[in-house]
PDB file of C-alpha atoms in Angstrom:
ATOM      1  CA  UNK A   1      12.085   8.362  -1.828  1.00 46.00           C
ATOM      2  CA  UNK A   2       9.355   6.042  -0.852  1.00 50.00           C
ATOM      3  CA  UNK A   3       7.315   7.774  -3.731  1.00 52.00           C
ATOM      4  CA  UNK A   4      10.302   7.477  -6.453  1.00 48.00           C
ATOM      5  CA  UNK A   5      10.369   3.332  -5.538  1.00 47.00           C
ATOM      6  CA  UNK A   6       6.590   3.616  -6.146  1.00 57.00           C
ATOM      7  CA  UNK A   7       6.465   5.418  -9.071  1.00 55.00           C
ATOM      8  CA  UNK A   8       9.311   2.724 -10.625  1.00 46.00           C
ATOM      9  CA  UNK A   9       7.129  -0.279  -9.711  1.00 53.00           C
ATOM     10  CA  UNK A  10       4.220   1.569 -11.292  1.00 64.00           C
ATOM     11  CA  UNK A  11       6.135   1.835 -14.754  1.00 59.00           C
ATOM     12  CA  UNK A  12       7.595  -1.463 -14.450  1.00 62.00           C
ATOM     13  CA  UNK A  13       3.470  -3.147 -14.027  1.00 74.00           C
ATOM     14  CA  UNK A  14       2.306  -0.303 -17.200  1.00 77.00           C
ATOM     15  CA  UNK A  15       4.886  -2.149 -19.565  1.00 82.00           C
ATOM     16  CA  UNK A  16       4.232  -5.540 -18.294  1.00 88.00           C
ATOM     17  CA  UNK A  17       0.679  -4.967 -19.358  1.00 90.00           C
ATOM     18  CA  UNK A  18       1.344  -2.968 -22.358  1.00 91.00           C
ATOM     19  CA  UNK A  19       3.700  -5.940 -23.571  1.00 92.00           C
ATOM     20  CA  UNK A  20       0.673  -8.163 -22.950  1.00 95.00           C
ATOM     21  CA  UNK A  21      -1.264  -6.969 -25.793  1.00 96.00           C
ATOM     22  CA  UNK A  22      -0.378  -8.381 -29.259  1.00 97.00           C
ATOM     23  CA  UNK A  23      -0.552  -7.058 -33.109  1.00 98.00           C
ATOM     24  CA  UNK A  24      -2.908  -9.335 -34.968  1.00 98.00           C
ATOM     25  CA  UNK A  25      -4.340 -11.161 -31.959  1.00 98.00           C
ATOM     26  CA  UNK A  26      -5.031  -8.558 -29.107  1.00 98.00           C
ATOM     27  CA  UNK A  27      -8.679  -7.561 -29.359  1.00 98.00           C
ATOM     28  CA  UNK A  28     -10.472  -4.046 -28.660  1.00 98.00           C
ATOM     29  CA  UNK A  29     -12.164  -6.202 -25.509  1.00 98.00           C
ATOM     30  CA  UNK A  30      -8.881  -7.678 -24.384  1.00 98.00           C
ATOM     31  CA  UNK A  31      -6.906  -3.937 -24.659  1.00 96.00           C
ATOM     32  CA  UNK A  32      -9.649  -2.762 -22.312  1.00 96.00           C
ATOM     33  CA  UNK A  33      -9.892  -5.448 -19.826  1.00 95.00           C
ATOM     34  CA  UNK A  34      -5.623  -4.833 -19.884  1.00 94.00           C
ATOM     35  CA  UNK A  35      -5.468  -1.163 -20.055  1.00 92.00           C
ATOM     36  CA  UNK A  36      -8.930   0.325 -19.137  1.00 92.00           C
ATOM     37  CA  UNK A  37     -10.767   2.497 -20.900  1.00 95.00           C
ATOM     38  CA  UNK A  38      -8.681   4.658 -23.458  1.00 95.00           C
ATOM     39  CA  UNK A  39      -8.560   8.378 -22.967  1.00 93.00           C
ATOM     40  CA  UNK A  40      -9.679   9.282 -26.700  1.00 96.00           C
ATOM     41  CA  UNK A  41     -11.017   7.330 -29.234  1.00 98.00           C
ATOM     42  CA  UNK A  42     -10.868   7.845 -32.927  1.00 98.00           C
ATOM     43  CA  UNK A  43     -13.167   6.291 -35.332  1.00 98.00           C
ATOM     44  CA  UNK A  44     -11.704   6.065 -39.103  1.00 96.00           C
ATOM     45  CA  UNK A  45     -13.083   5.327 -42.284  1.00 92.00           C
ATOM     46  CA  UNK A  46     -14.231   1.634 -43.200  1.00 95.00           C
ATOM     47  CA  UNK A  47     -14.044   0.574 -39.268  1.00 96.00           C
ATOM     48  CA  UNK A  48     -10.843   1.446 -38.069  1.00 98.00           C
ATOM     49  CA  UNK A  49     -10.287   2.581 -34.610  1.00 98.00           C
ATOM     50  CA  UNK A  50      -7.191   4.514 -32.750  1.00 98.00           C
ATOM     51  CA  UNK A  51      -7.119   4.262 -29.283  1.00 97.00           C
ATOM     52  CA  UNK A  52      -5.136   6.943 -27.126  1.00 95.00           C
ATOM     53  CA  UNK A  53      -3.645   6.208 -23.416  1.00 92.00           C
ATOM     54  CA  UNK A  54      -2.017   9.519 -21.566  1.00 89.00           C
ATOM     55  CA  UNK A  55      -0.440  10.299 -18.449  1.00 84.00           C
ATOM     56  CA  UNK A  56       1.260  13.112 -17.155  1.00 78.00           C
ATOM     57  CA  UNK A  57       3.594  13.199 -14.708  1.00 72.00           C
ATOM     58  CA  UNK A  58       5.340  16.164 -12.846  1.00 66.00           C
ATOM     59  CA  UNK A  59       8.985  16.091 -11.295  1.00 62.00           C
ATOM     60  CA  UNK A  60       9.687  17.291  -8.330  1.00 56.00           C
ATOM     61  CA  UNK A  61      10.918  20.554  -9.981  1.00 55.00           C
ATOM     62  CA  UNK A  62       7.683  21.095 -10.993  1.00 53.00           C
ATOM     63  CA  UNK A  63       6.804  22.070  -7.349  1.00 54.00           C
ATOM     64  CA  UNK A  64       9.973  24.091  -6.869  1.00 56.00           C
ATOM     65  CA  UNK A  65       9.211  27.559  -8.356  1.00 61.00           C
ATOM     66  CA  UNK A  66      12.356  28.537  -9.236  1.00 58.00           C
ATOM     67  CA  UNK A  67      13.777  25.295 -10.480  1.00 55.00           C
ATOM     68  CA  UNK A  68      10.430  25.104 -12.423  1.00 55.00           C
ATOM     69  CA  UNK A  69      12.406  27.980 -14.668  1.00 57.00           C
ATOM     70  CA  UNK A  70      14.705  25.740 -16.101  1.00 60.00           C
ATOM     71  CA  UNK A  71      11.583  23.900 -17.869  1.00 61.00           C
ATOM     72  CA  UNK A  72      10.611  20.212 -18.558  1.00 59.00           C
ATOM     73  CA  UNK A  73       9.378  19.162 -15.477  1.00 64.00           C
ATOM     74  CA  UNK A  74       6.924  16.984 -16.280  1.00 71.00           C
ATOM     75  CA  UNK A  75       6.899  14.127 -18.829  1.00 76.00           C
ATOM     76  CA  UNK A  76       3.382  13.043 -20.639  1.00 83.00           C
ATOM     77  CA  UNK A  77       3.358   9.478 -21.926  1.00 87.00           C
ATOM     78  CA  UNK A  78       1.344   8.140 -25.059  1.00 91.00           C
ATOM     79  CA  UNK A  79       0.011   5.093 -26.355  1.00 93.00           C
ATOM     80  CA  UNK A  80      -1.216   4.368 -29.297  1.00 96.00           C
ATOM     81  CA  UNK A  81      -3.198   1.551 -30.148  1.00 97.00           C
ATOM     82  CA  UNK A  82      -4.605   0.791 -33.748  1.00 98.00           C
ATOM     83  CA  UNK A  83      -7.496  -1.498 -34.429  1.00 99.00           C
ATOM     84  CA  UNK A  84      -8.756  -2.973 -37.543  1.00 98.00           C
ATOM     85  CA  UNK A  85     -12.584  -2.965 -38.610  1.00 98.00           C
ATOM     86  CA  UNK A  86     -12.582  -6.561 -36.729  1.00 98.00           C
ATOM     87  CA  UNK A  87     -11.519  -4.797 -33.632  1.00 98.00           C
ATOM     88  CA  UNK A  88      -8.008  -6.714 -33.453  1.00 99.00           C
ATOM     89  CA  UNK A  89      -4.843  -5.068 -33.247  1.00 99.00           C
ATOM     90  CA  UNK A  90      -3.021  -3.991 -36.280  1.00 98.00           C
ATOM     91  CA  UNK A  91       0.012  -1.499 -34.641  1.00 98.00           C
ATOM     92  CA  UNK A  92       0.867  -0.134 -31.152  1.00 96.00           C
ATOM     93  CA  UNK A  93       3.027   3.603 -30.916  1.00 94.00           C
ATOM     94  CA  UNK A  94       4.558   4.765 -27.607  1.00 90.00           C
ATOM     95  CA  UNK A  95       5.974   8.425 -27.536  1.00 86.00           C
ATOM     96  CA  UNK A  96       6.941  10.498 -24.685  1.00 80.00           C
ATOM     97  CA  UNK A  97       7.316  14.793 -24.327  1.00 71.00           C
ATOM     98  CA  UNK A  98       9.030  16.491 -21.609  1.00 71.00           C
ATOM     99  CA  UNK A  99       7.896  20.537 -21.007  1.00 65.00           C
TER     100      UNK A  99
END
């Protein structure tokens, strides 16, 4: 349980922060300091960057080998975070896959 009540209070700080960072204002420099470094980085024509943040979490079933059968036991979590050539935000995409 006591790792459940963590794991909550873990989300709950990851949105705070994510919520922090702002489209049109939020620079490459402040997404870092917020965030840390992203997982992948994509460099696009004329400047642009995409910045990628993943995580992937198992369930309990995941450790249960015959639950495990019933599939999606563990949950990866993206963000996306777009810059412009001026390194400022220009669009932020969350998405989320269970298997």
């Amino acid at each position: 349980m006591r790792g459940f009540v963590e794991r909550i209070a873990e989300v709950g700080r990851a949105q705070q922060k994510i919520s922090s960072i702002r489209v049109g204002k939020s620079t490459t420099q402040d997404v870092e300091r917020t965030l840390g470094r992203p997982g992948d980085v994509q460099l696009e024509e004329g400047g642009a960057q995409v910045w990628t943040y993943q995580t992937v979490n198992p369930s309990v079933l995941a450790f249960i080998p015959v639950a495990n059968l019933l599939g999606k036991s563990m949950q990866e979590d993206n963000l996306t975070v777009r810059f412009n050539k001026k390194g400022v935000v220009t669009a932020l995409g969350r998405g989320q896959h269970r298997f």
